[in-house]
Coordinates of C-alpha atoms in Angstrom, one line a residue:
M167 CA -91.5 -7.2 23.0
S168 CA -90.9 -4.3 25.4
E169 CA -90.1 -0.7 24.3
N170 CA -86.4 -1.2 24.7
G171 CA -86.3 -4.2 22.3
R172 CA -86.0 -6.8 25.0
E173 CA -88.3 -9.7 25.1
S174 CA -91.0 -9.1 27.7
L175 CA -93.1 -11.8 29.5
E176 CA -96.0 -11.0 31.8
V177 CA -97.0 -13.1 34.7
D178 CA -99.3 -12.5 37.7
V179 CA -96.8 -13.4 40.4
L180 CA -93.0 -13.6 40.0
F181 CA -90.9 -15.3 42.7
V182 CA -87.2 -14.4 42.5
G183 CA -85.1 -17.2 44.0
A184 CA -86.0 -20.9 44.4
G185 CA -85.2 -21.3 48.0
P186 CA -87.4 -22.7 50.8
A187 CA -89.2 -19.4 51.4
N188 CA -90.3 -18.9 47.8
L189 CA -91.0 -22.5 47.0
A190 CA -93.2 -22.7 50.1
A191 CA -94.9 -19.5 48.9
A192 CA -95.5 -20.8 45.4
Y193 CA -96.9 -24.1 46.6
H194 CA -99.1 -22.5 49.2
L195 CA -100.3 -19.9 46.7
A196 CA -101.4 -22.6 44.3
C197 CA -103.2 -24.4 47.1
K198 CA -105.0 -21.2 48.2
V199 CA -106.0 -20.4 44.6
E200 CA -107.6 -23.8 44.5
E201 CA -109.4 -23.2 47.7
H202 CA -110.6 -19.8 46.4
N203 CA -111.9 -21.3 43.2
A204 CA -113.7 -24.1 45.1
S205 CA -115.5 -21.5 47.3
G206 CA -117.5 -20.3 44.3
Q207 CA -115.9 -16.8 44.2
D208 CA -114.8 -15.3 40.9
R209 CA -112.3 -17.8 39.4
L210 CA -108.6 -17.0 39.6
E211 CA -106.2 -18.5 37.1
P212 CA -102.9 -16.7 37.8
M213 CA -99.7 -17.4 36.0
I214 CA -97.1 -18.1 38.6
A215 CA -93.4 -18.2 37.8
V216 CA -90.2 -18.8 39.8
I217 CA -86.8 -17.7 38.5
E218 CA -83.5 -19.0 39.9
K219 CA -79.9 -18.0 39.1
S220 CA -78.4 -21.5 39.5
A221 CA -78.4 -24.0 36.6
E222 CA -80.6 -26.4 38.6
V223 CA -82.8 -25.7 41.6
G224 CA -80.8 -26.4 44.8
D225 CA -77.3 -25.8 43.3
H226 CA -76.8 -22.6 45.3
I227 CA -78.5 -23.6 48.5
L228 CA -76.4 -24.4 51.6
S229 CA -77.4 -24.8 55.2
G230 CA -76.3 -26.8 58.2
A231 CA -79.1 -28.0 58.7
V232 CA -81.4 -29.2 61.4
L233 CA -85.0 -28.7 60.3
D234 CA -87.9 -27.7 62.6
P235 CA -90.7 -29.3 60.6
R236 CA -93.4 -26.9 61.9
A237 CA -94.0 -24.9 58.7
L238 CA -93.4 -27.9 56.4
E239 CA -96.1 -29.9 58.3
E240 CA -98.5 -27.0 57.9
M241 CA -97.9 -27.0 54.2
L242 CA -97.7 -30.7 53.6
P243 CA -99.2 -32.6 56.6
D244 CA -98.1 -36.0 55.1
F245 CA -94.5 -34.9 54.5
R246 CA -93.1 -37.7 56.7
E247 CA -94.4 -40.2 54.2
A248 CA -93.6 -38.2 51.1
A249 CA -90.3 -36.6 51.8
P250 CA -87.0 -38.3 50.8
F251 CA -85.2 -36.8 53.8
Q252 CA -85.8 -39.0 56.9
T253 CA -83.0 -38.4 59.4
P254 CA -84.7 -37.7 62.8
V255 CA -82.4 -36.3 65.4
S256 CA -81.4 -39.1 67.8
E257 CA -79.1 -37.4 70.2
D258 CA -78.1 -33.8 71.2
K259 CA -74.7 -32.8 72.6
L260 CA -73.3 -29.4 73.4
L261 CA -69.6 -28.9 73.9
F262 CA -67.4 -26.0 75.0
L263 CA -64.0 -26.4 73.3
T264 CA -60.5 -25.3 74.4
E265 CA -57.6 -25.9 72.1
K266 CA -57.0 -29.4 73.3
G267 CA -60.0 -30.3 75.4
A268 CA -63.8 -30.2 75.6
W269 CA -66.3 -29.7 78.3
K270 CA -69.7 -31.3 77.7
A271 CA -72.7 -29.4 78.9
P272 CA -74.6 -31.5 81.5
V273 CA -78.0 -30.2 80.2
I274 CA -79.1 -29.1 76.8
P275 CA -80.6 -25.6 76.9
P276 CA -84.2 -25.6 75.7
P277 CA -83.5 -23.6 72.5
M278 CA -81.0 -26.2 71.4
D279 CA -83.2 -29.2 72.1
N280 CA -83.7 -30.9 68.7
R281 CA -86.0 -33.7 69.6
G282 CA -88.6 -34.1 66.9
K283 CA -86.4 -32.3 64.4
F284 CA -84.7 -33.6 61.2
I285 CA -81.1 -33.4 59.8
V286 CA -81.4 -32.5 56.2
S287 CA -79.5 -31.5 53.1
L288 CA -81.3 -28.2 52.3
S289 CA -80.1 -28.4 48.7
D290 CA -81.7 -31.8 48.2
M291 CA -84.8 -30.7 50.2
V292 CA -85.5 -27.7 47.9
K293 CA -85.1 -30.0 44.8
W294 CA -87.9 -32.1 46.2
M295 CA -89.9 -29.0 47.0
A296 CA -89.5 -27.8 43.5
E297 CA -91.0 -31.0 42.2
K298 CA -94.0 -30.4 44.4
V299 CA -94.3 -26.9 43.2
G300 CA -94.1 -28.0 39.5
E301 CA -96.9 -30.5 40.1
K302 CA -99.1 -27.5 41.0
G303 CA -98.6 -26.0 37.6
V304 CA -96.0 -23.3 38.7
Q305 CA -93.4 -22.6 36.1
I306 CA -89.8 -22.7 37.3
F307 CA -87.0 -21.2 35.3
P308 CA -83.4 -22.1 36.5
G309 CA -80.5 -20.3 35.0
F310 CA -82.2 -16.9 35.0
P311 CA -80.7 -14.4 37.6
G312 CA -82.7 -11.3 38.5
R313 CA -80.3 -8.5 37.6
E314 CA -82.4 -5.3 38.2
M315 CA -85.7 -4.2 39.5
L316 CA -88.4 -2.7 37.2
Y317 CA -90.5 0.2 38.3
D318 CA -93.4 2.1 36.8
E319 CA -93.7 5.8 36.6
E320 CA -95.2 6.0 40.1
G321 CA -92.3 4.0 41.6
A322 CA -94.2 0.7 42.1
V323 CA -92.3 -2.5 41.4
V324 CA -93.6 -4.1 38.2
G325 CA -91.1 -7.0 37.8
V326 CA -87.5 -7.9 37.3
R327 CA -85.0 -7.8 34.4
T328 CA -82.9 -10.9 34.1
G329 CA -79.2 -10.8 33.3
D330 CA -77.9 -10.7 29.7
K331 CA -76.1 -13.8 28.4
G332 CA -73.1 -13.8 26.0
I333 CA -71.2 -10.7 27.1
D334 CA -67.4 -10.9 27.1
K335 CA -65.1 -9.7 29.9
E336 CA -64.7 -6.3 28.0
G337 CA -68.4 -5.8 27.9
N338 CA -68.8 -6.7 24.2
R339 CA -71.4 -9.0 22.7
K340 CA -70.3 -12.5 21.8
P341 CA -71.9 -14.5 19.0
N342 CA -74.2 -16.2 21.5
Y343 CA -75.4 -12.9 23.0
E344 CA -79.0 -13.0 24.4
P345 CA -80.4 -9.9 26.1
G346 CA -82.1 -10.4 29.4
V347 CA -85.9 -10.7 29.6
D348 CA -88.2 -8.1 31.2
L349 CA -90.4 -10.2 33.5
K350 CA -93.5 -8.1 34.3
A351 CA -95.6 -9.1 37.3
K352 CA -98.5 -7.8 39.3
V353 CA -96.5 -8.8 42.4
T354 CA -92.8 -9.7 42.7
V355 CA -91.7 -11.7 45.7
L356 CA -87.9 -11.5 46.5
G357 CA -86.5 -14.6 48.2
E358 CA -82.8 -14.3 47.2
G359 CA -81.3 -15.5 50.5
A360 CA -79.0 -13.4 52.6
R361 CA -77.7 -10.1 51.1
G362 CA -79.7 -10.4 47.9
S363 CA -78.5 -8.0 45.2
L364 CA -82.0 -7.0 44.2
C365 CA -83.0 -6.6 47.9
K366 CA -80.0 -4.4 48.4
E367 CA -81.1 -2.2 45.5
L368 CA -84.8 -2.2 46.6
F369 CA -84.1 -1.4 50.3
A370 CA -82.0 1.6 49.3
E371 CA -84.4 2.8 46.7
K372 CA -87.5 2.5 48.9
E373 CA -85.9 3.2 52.3
M374 CA -87.1 -0.2 53.5
H375 CA -84.2 -0.9 55.9
G376 CA -85.0 -2.2 59.4
R377 CA -84.6 -0.4 62.7
Q378 CA -81.0 -1.6 62.8
P379 CA -78.5 -2.6 60.1
M380 CA -78.6 -6.2 59.0
V381 CA -75.8 -8.3 60.6
Y382 CA -74.5 -11.5 59.0
G383 CA -72.4 -14.5 59.7
I384 CA -70.6 -16.9 57.3
G385 CA -71.1 -20.6 57.6
V386 CA -68.3 -22.8 56.2
K387 CA -69.4 -26.4 55.6
E388 CA -68.1 -29.7 54.5
I389 CA -69.7 -33.1 53.9
W390 CA -67.5 -36.1 54.9
E391 CA -67.8 -39.9 54.4
V392 CA -66.4 -41.5 57.6
P393 CA -65.7 -45.1 58.6
E394 CA -68.5 -47.0 60.2
G395 CA -68.7 -46.9 64.0
R396 CA -67.6 -43.2 64.3
V397 CA -71.0 -41.7 64.5
R398 CA -74.6 -42.8 64.9
K399 CA -77.3 -41.6 62.4
G400 CA -79.1 -38.6 63.8
Q401 CA -76.4 -37.3 66.2
V402 CA -76.3 -33.6 66.6
I403 CA -73.2 -32.0 68.2
H404 CA -72.9 -28.2 68.6
S405 CA -69.9 -26.4 70.2
L406 CA -68.8 -23.0 71.4
G407 CA -65.3 -21.7 72.0
W408 CA -62.1 -22.7 70.1
P409 CA -61.1 -22.0 67.3
L410 CA -62.9 -18.7 67.8
K411 CA -61.6 -16.1 70.3
P412 CA -63.9 -15.1 73.2
E413 CA -64.4 -11.8 71.5
E414 CA -65.8 -13.5 68.3
Y415 CA -69.3 -14.7 67.8
G416 CA -70.0 -18.1 66.3
G417 CA -69.8 -21.8 66.9
S418 CA -69.5 -25.2 65.1
W419 CA -71.6 -28.2 64.4
L420 CA -71.4 -31.9 63.4
Y421 CA -74.5 -33.6 62.2
A422 CA -74.7 -37.3 61.3
L423 CA -76.9 -37.7 58.2
S424 CA -76.2 -41.4 58.3
D425 CA -73.9 -43.9 60.0
T426 CA -71.1 -42.9 57.6
R427 CA -71.9 -39.4 56.3
V428 CA -71.6 -36.2 58.4
S429 CA -72.1 -32.5 57.9
V430 CA -69.4 -30.5 59.7
G431 CA -69.1 -26.7 59.8
L432 CA -68.2 -23.5 61.5
V433 CA -70.2 -20.2 61.7
V434 CA -68.3 -17.0 62.2
G435 CA -70.1 -13.7 62.9
L436 CA -69.3 -11.1 60.3
D437 CA -68.9 -8.4 62.9
Y438 CA -65.5 -9.4 64.1
H439 CA -62.5 -7.1 65.0
D440 CA -59.5 -9.0 63.7
P441 CA -58.7 -7.8 60.1
F442 CA -56.7 -11.0 59.5
L443 CA -59.5 -13.4 60.5
D444 CA -59.9 -16.2 57.9
P445 CA -63.1 -18.2 58.3
H446 CA -61.9 -21.0 56.1
A447 CA -58.7 -21.4 58.1
R448 CA -60.6 -21.4 61.3
M449 CA -62.8 -24.2 59.9
Q450 CA -59.7 -26.2 59.0
R451 CA -58.4 -25.7 62.5
L452 CA -61.7 -26.9 64.0
K453 CA -61.1 -30.3 62.4
T454 CA -57.8 -30.8 64.2
H455 CA -59.5 -30.6 67.6
P456 CA -59.5 -34.1 69.2
S457 CA -63.4 -34.1 69.4
F458 CA -63.6 -33.7 65.6
A459 CA -60.4 -35.3 64.4
K460 CA -61.2 -38.7 65.9
L461 CA -64.5 -38.7 64.0
L462 CA -63.1 -37.6 60.6
E463 CA -59.6 -39.2 60.4
G464 CA -59.6 -41.9 57.7
G465 CA -62.6 -40.4 56.1
K466 CA -63.0 -38.6 52.8
L467 CA -64.1 -35.0 52.1
L468 CA -67.0 -35.0 49.6
K469 CA -68.3 -31.5 49.4
Y470 CA -67.3 -28.0 50.5
G471 CA -69.2 -24.7 50.5
A472 CA -69.9 -21.4 52.3
A473 CA -73.0 -19.2 52.7
S474 CA -73.9 -16.0 54.5
I475 CA -76.5 -16.1 57.3
P476 CA -78.7 -13.2 58.5
E477 CA -78.0 -13.2 62.2
G478 CA -79.2 -9.7 63.3
G479 CA -82.7 -10.9 64.1
Y480 CA -86.0 -9.1 64.7
W481 CA -84.7 -5.5 64.9
T482 CA -82.9 -5.8 61.6
M483 CA -85.9 -7.0 59.6
P484 CA -86.7 -4.7 56.7
R485 CA -90.2 -3.5 55.8
L486 CA -91.7 -6.6 54.3
Y487 CA -93.6 -5.0 51.5
H488 CA -94.0 -2.0 49.1
D489 CA -96.1 -1.3 46.1
G490 CA -95.9 -4.4 43.9
V491 CA -93.3 -6.3 46.0
M492 CA -92.8 -8.5 49.1
V493 CA -89.7 -9.8 50.8
V494 CA -89.4 -13.3 52.4
G495 CA -87.0 -15.7 54.0
D496 CA -83.3 -14.9 54.7
S497 CA -83.7 -11.7 52.6
A498 CA -85.9 -10.4 55.4
S499 CA -83.9 -11.8 58.4
F500 CA -86.3 -14.6 59.1
L501 CA -83.8 -16.6 61.3
N502 CA -83.7 -17.5 65.0
G503 CA -80.1 -17.1 66.0
M504 CA -80.7 -18.6 69.5
R505 CA -82.1 -21.8 68.0
L506 CA -79.7 -21.8 65.0
K507 CA -82.7 -22.3 62.8
G508 CA -84.3 -20.4 59.9
I509 CA -85.7 -22.8 57.4
H510 CA -89.1 -23.1 59.2
L511 CA -89.3 -19.4 59.5
A512 CA -88.4 -18.8 55.9
M513 CA -91.1 -21.2 54.8
K514 CA -93.7 -19.6 57.1
S515 CA -92.9 -16.2 55.7
G516 CA -93.5 -17.5 52.2
M517 CA -96.8 -19.0 53.3
L518 CA -98.0 -15.8 54.9
A519 CA -97.0 -13.9 51.8
A520 CA -99.0 -16.4 49.7
E521 CA -102.1 -15.8 51.7
T522 CA -101.8 -12.1 51.1
L523 CA -101.1 -12.7 47.4
V524 CA -104.5 -14.4 47.0
E525 CA -106.2 -11.3 48.4
A526 CA -104.2 -9.1 46.0
L527 CA -105.1 -11.2 43.0
A528 CA -108.8 -11.3 43.9
A529 CA -108.9 -7.6 44.4
G530 CA -106.8 -6.8 41.4
D531 CA -104.7 -4.5 43.6
A532 CA -101.0 -5.0 44.4
S533 CA -100.6 -1.6 46.2
A534 CA -98.8 -1.4 49.5
G535 CA -102.1 -1.0 51.3
V536 CA -103.2 -4.5 50.2
L537 CA -99.8 -6.1 50.6
A538 CA -99.6 -4.8 54.1
G539 CA -101.7 -7.8 54.9
Y540 CA -98.5 -9.8 54.8
D541 CA -97.0 -7.8 57.6
R542 CA -100.2 -8.1 59.6
R543 CA -100.3 -11.8 59.2
F544 CA -96.7 -12.1 60.3
R545 CA -97.4 -10.1 63.5
E546 CA -100.3 -12.4 64.3
S547 CA -98.3 -15.6 63.7
W548 CA -96.1 -17.9 65.6
A549 CA -93.2 -16.7 63.5
H550 CA -93.4 -13.2 65.0
E551 CA -93.8 -14.7 68.5
E552 CA -90.6 -16.7 68.0
L553 CA -88.5 -14.0 66.5
Y554 CA -89.7 -11.3 68.9
G555 CA -88.8 -13.6 71.8
V556 CA -85.1 -13.6 70.7
R557 CA -85.0 -10.0 69.4
N558 CA -81.8 -9.0 71.3
F559 CA -80.0 -12.3 71.0
H560 CA -77.1 -11.6 68.6
Q561 CA -76.7 -8.0 69.8
A562 CA -76.0 -9.3 73.4
F563 CA -72.7 -10.8 72.2
Q564 CA -71.1 -7.5 71.3
G565 CA -69.1 -7.7 74.5
G566 CA -67.9 -11.1 73.7
L567 CA -68.8 -14.7 74.5
W568 CA -69.0 -14.6 78.3
K569 CA -71.0 -11.4 78.6
G570 CA -73.2 -12.6 75.8
L571 CA -74.1 -15.8 77.6
F572 CA -74.9 -13.8 80.7
H573 CA -77.2 -11.5 78.8
V574 CA -78.8 -14.3 76.9
G575 CA -79.7 -15.9 80.3
L576 CA -81.4 -12.7 81.3
Q577 CA -83.2 -12.6 78.0
M578 CA -84.5 -16.1 78.4
I579 CA -86.2 -15.2 81.7
S580 CA -87.5 -11.8 80.5
G581 CA -89.1 -12.8 77.3
G582 CA -86.2 -11.6 75.1
R583 CA -85.8 -8.2 76.7
G584 CA -82.7 -8.5 78.9
L585 CA -81.1 -5.3 80.2
K586 CA -81.6 -3.3 76.9
D587 CA -84.6 -3.3 74.6
P588 CA -84.0 -2.7 71.8
W589 CA -80.3 -3.5 72.0
S590 CA -78.7 -1.6 69.1
A591 CA -75.7 -2.8 67.0
P592 CA -73.8 -1.4 64.1
A593 CA -73.3 -3.0 60.7
G594 CA -70.8 -5.8 60.9
H595 CA -68.1 -4.2 58.7
E596 CA -67.9 -1.2 61.0
E597 CA -66.6 -3.5 63.8
M598 CA -63.4 -4.4 61.9
V599 CA -60.4 -2.7 63.5
P600 CA -57.3 -1.4 61.6
V601 CA -54.2 -3.6 61.7
E602 CA -52.2 -1.1 63.8
D603 CA -55.0 -0.6 66.4
Y604 CA -55.6 -4.4 66.7
Y605 CA -52.1 -5.7 66.6
G606 CA -50.2 -2.7 68.0
K607 CA -47.9 -2.4 64.9
P608 CA -48.5 -1.5 61.3
Y609 CA -49.2 -3.8 58.4
G610 CA -46.0 -5.3 57.2
E611 CA -44.7 -5.7 60.7
A612 CA -48.0 -7.4 61.8
R613 CA -48.6 -10.3 59.5
P614 CA -51.4 -13.0 59.5
G615 CA -50.4 -16.4 60.9
T616 CA -50.1 -19.3 58.5
M617 CA -51.4 -22.9 58.7
E618 CA -50.0 -26.0 57.2
F619 CA -52.7 -28.1 55.4
D620 CA -52.1 -31.9 55.2
G621 CA -54.5 -32.6 52.3
E622 CA -56.2 -35.4 54.3
L623 CA -57.9 -33.7 57.2
T624 CA -57.2 -30.1 56.4
F625 CA -57.2 -28.4 52.9
D626 CA -56.1 -25.1 51.4
K627 CA -58.7 -22.8 49.8
L628 CA -58.1 -24.0 46.3
S629 CA -58.5 -27.6 47.2
S630 CA -61.6 -26.8 49.2
V631 CA -63.1 -24.8 46.2
Y632 CA -62.6 -27.9 44.0
H633 CA -65.0 -29.7 46.3
A634 CA -67.6 -26.9 45.8
D635 CA -67.7 -27.9 42.1
T636 CA -68.0 -24.2 41.3
G637 CA -67.5 -22.8 37.8
H638 CA -68.3 -19.6 35.8
E639 CA -67.9 -18.8 32.2
E640 CA -64.4 -17.2 32.2
N641 CA -65.1 -14.8 29.3
Q642 CA -67.8 -12.7 31.0
P643 CA -67.7 -9.5 33.1
C644 CA -66.5 -10.0 36.6
H645 CA -69.5 -10.1 38.9
L646 CA -67.4 -8.8 41.8
V647 CA -67.3 -5.1 41.2
V648 CA -64.8 -3.0 43.0
T649 CA -66.1 0.5 42.7
D650 CA -62.9 2.3 44.0
P651 CA -59.8 0.2 43.2
D652 CA -57.5 3.1 44.2
L653 CA -58.8 3.0 47.7
C654 CA -57.8 -0.7 47.9
F655 CA -54.2 0.1 47.1
E656 CA -53.8 3.5 48.8
R657 CA -55.7 3.0 52.0
C658 CA -56.9 -0.6 52.6
T659 CA -53.4 -2.1 52.4
R660 CA -52.1 0.3 54.9
E661 CA -55.1 0.4 57.2
Y662 CA -56.6 -3.2 57.1
G663 CA -54.0 -5.3 55.2
N664 CA -56.5 -6.0 52.4
P665 CA -58.8 -8.3 54.4
C666 CA -60.6 -9.6 51.3
Q667 CA -57.8 -12.0 50.8
H668 CA -58.6 -13.5 54.3
F669 CA -62.3 -13.3 54.7
C670 CA -63.1 -14.8 51.3
P671 CA -63.5 -18.6 51.8
A672 CA -62.8 -19.3 48.1
A673 CA -59.4 -17.6 47.2
V674 CA -61.2 -15.1 45.0
Y675 CA -59.1 -12.1 46.0
E676 CA -55.3 -12.3 45.6
W677 CA -52.7 -9.7 46.4
L678 CA -49.5 -10.7 44.6
P679 CA -46.1 -9.0 45.4
R680 CA -44.4 -7.2 42.5
E681 CA -40.7 -7.6 41.9
Q682 CA -40.6 -4.0 40.6
P683 CA -43.1 -1.5 42.1
E684 CA -44.8 0.7 39.6
E685 CA -44.3 4.5 39.4
R686 CA -47.1 5.2 41.9
G687 CA -45.2 3.0 44.4
R688 CA -47.6 0.1 44.4
R689 CA -45.9 -3.1 45.5
W690 CA -48.8 -5.5 44.8
D691 CA -50.9 -6.7 42.0
F692 CA -54.6 -7.2 42.8
K693 CA -56.3 -10.2 41.1
I694 CA -60.0 -11.3 41.3
N695 CA -60.4 -15.0 40.5
F696 CA -64.2 -14.6 40.1
S697 CA -64.5 -18.2 38.7
N698 CA -63.8 -19.5 42.2
C699 CA -66.7 -17.6 43.8
V700 CA -69.1 -19.8 45.8
H701 CA -71.7 -17.0 46.1
C702 CA -71.4 -16.5 49.9
K703 CA -71.3 -12.7 49.5
T704 CA -69.0 -12.2 52.4
C705 CA -67.0 -9.7 50.4
D706 CA -70.1 -7.5 49.8
I707 CA -70.9 -7.7 53.6
M708 CA -67.5 -7.4 55.3
D709 CA -65.4 -5.1 53.1
P710 CA -64.6 -2.2 55.6
Y711 CA -65.1 0.4 52.9
Q712 CA -68.2 -1.1 51.2
V713 CA -66.6 -0.8 47.8
I714 CA -67.1 -4.4 46.7
E715 CA -70.5 -5.1 45.1
W716 CA -71.6 -8.6 44.4
V717 CA -73.9 -8.8 41.4
T718 CA -75.3 -11.8 39.7
P719 CA -73.0 -13.5 37.1
E720 CA -74.3 -15.0 33.9
G721 CA -77.1 -17.4 34.6
G722 CA -76.1 -21.0 35.6
G723 CA -72.7 -20.0 36.9
G724 CA -71.5 -20.8 40.5
P725 CA -71.3 -23.7 42.9
R726 CA -73.2 -27.0 42.7
F727 CA -74.2 -27.7 46.3
S728 CA -75.9 -31.0 45.9
Q729 CA -76.0 -32.9 49.2
M730 CA -75.4 -29.6 51.0

């Protein structure tokens, strides 16, 4: 029991988040400990634990996804015989879409050549990885969200406190109240995915931010069952252009997991200008394009979800370590935007961290001086070579699609340099333009466009959220904290038209007109439907005033992204 009356549990290594980076790290660490012990050195018997906020491992994991197997093959050389996901890419296609037509690229650019890769459900893949990790004796605890960092008197990270359970919406303890646990660790490894709440706290506390602000995208994804004959297992189709404007960064995909099951989605860069942009609506529009509609019509929507993506690349990577802590995977911007791939890089980051962990455990020293070995290993690895080679990729699209493609061409022949190196970019939310500046008239006169949803090919947000199978205990504190509600009413409505109601892909934020304005002149009621939340964190990222803070809800709440 700790001094504050909470239960305390001590482990040697604590992994926060059961995604591909941390699961690869935990597995690789267990293997490296076995190698260390077999070498005759002083025996290590570390207690290794993984905590995960979802009710089951994989429930909160979503990606496209085409897997580059490079890191997985290093970790498990026989994975092709052992893994349940076996959908090799059979065909690549790249399209440029106009509203009614499509132009097929005659040649697939080398970064988008997916020969030798696999189409996977990342959710199902990490479930399989968790089984492998469990076989190594690592303890995995789903339903335990990391809520705050723990520090010692010198400021070193010494673990994580998990969230309380059984708190009602007013902050009072319910009969089933359970205080969170203080998980003390010699080393804590944060692999929370993009925009992790603990990472956000840690980076600010320890000034670990990268050379440039992190920049994100949102991926909106659906799984469809389609009639036979529409697709061929292993097909990969990527597209640029419509329904995005030339000024907007992003693109779409359609992957054939089988002859009748496809993954379809749209990525929108969260550094857009239009305050009315709605990623969910753009995704629904995408499906009406003839290239997609002819494949999906007559099919059935099975699953829906959305997730944020770290798109800023090499220059946005934070410091990877501090006293008692390391950061891996999407939390540390391990994603290659040019190749549209990050799983292999996330896994490699975890494996490099694991090799450093063995050294720290053997030395009995988790100081920054020892954990710096993780950064050194990264800089000597193929992961660094890959990320450094595309270091200015996303930034090149600040001037729009056409300028971006021109600059990327220059980068490809100059080793990633291009005309600027480094090419700087602001945080994405700073790019949003006030309504009057973007549309030439004030909010009220300028209104967002509407779209009719047919319920067969296109769906409204609430219908989509139903297919995310998301749920939260209703009587708990809202995990979407608005730190200055007055600003939302008094400035955001006038300046940006309350963009949270548009950029959220799950209808969490509602602005409802009042019949009678209150005495302060407010004509709207603001409602947060936090039970709809799919944990994409777009609100935390894209709010123009940065007054929305996404914190972990009660453990086990959220979407269930099986098959995703």
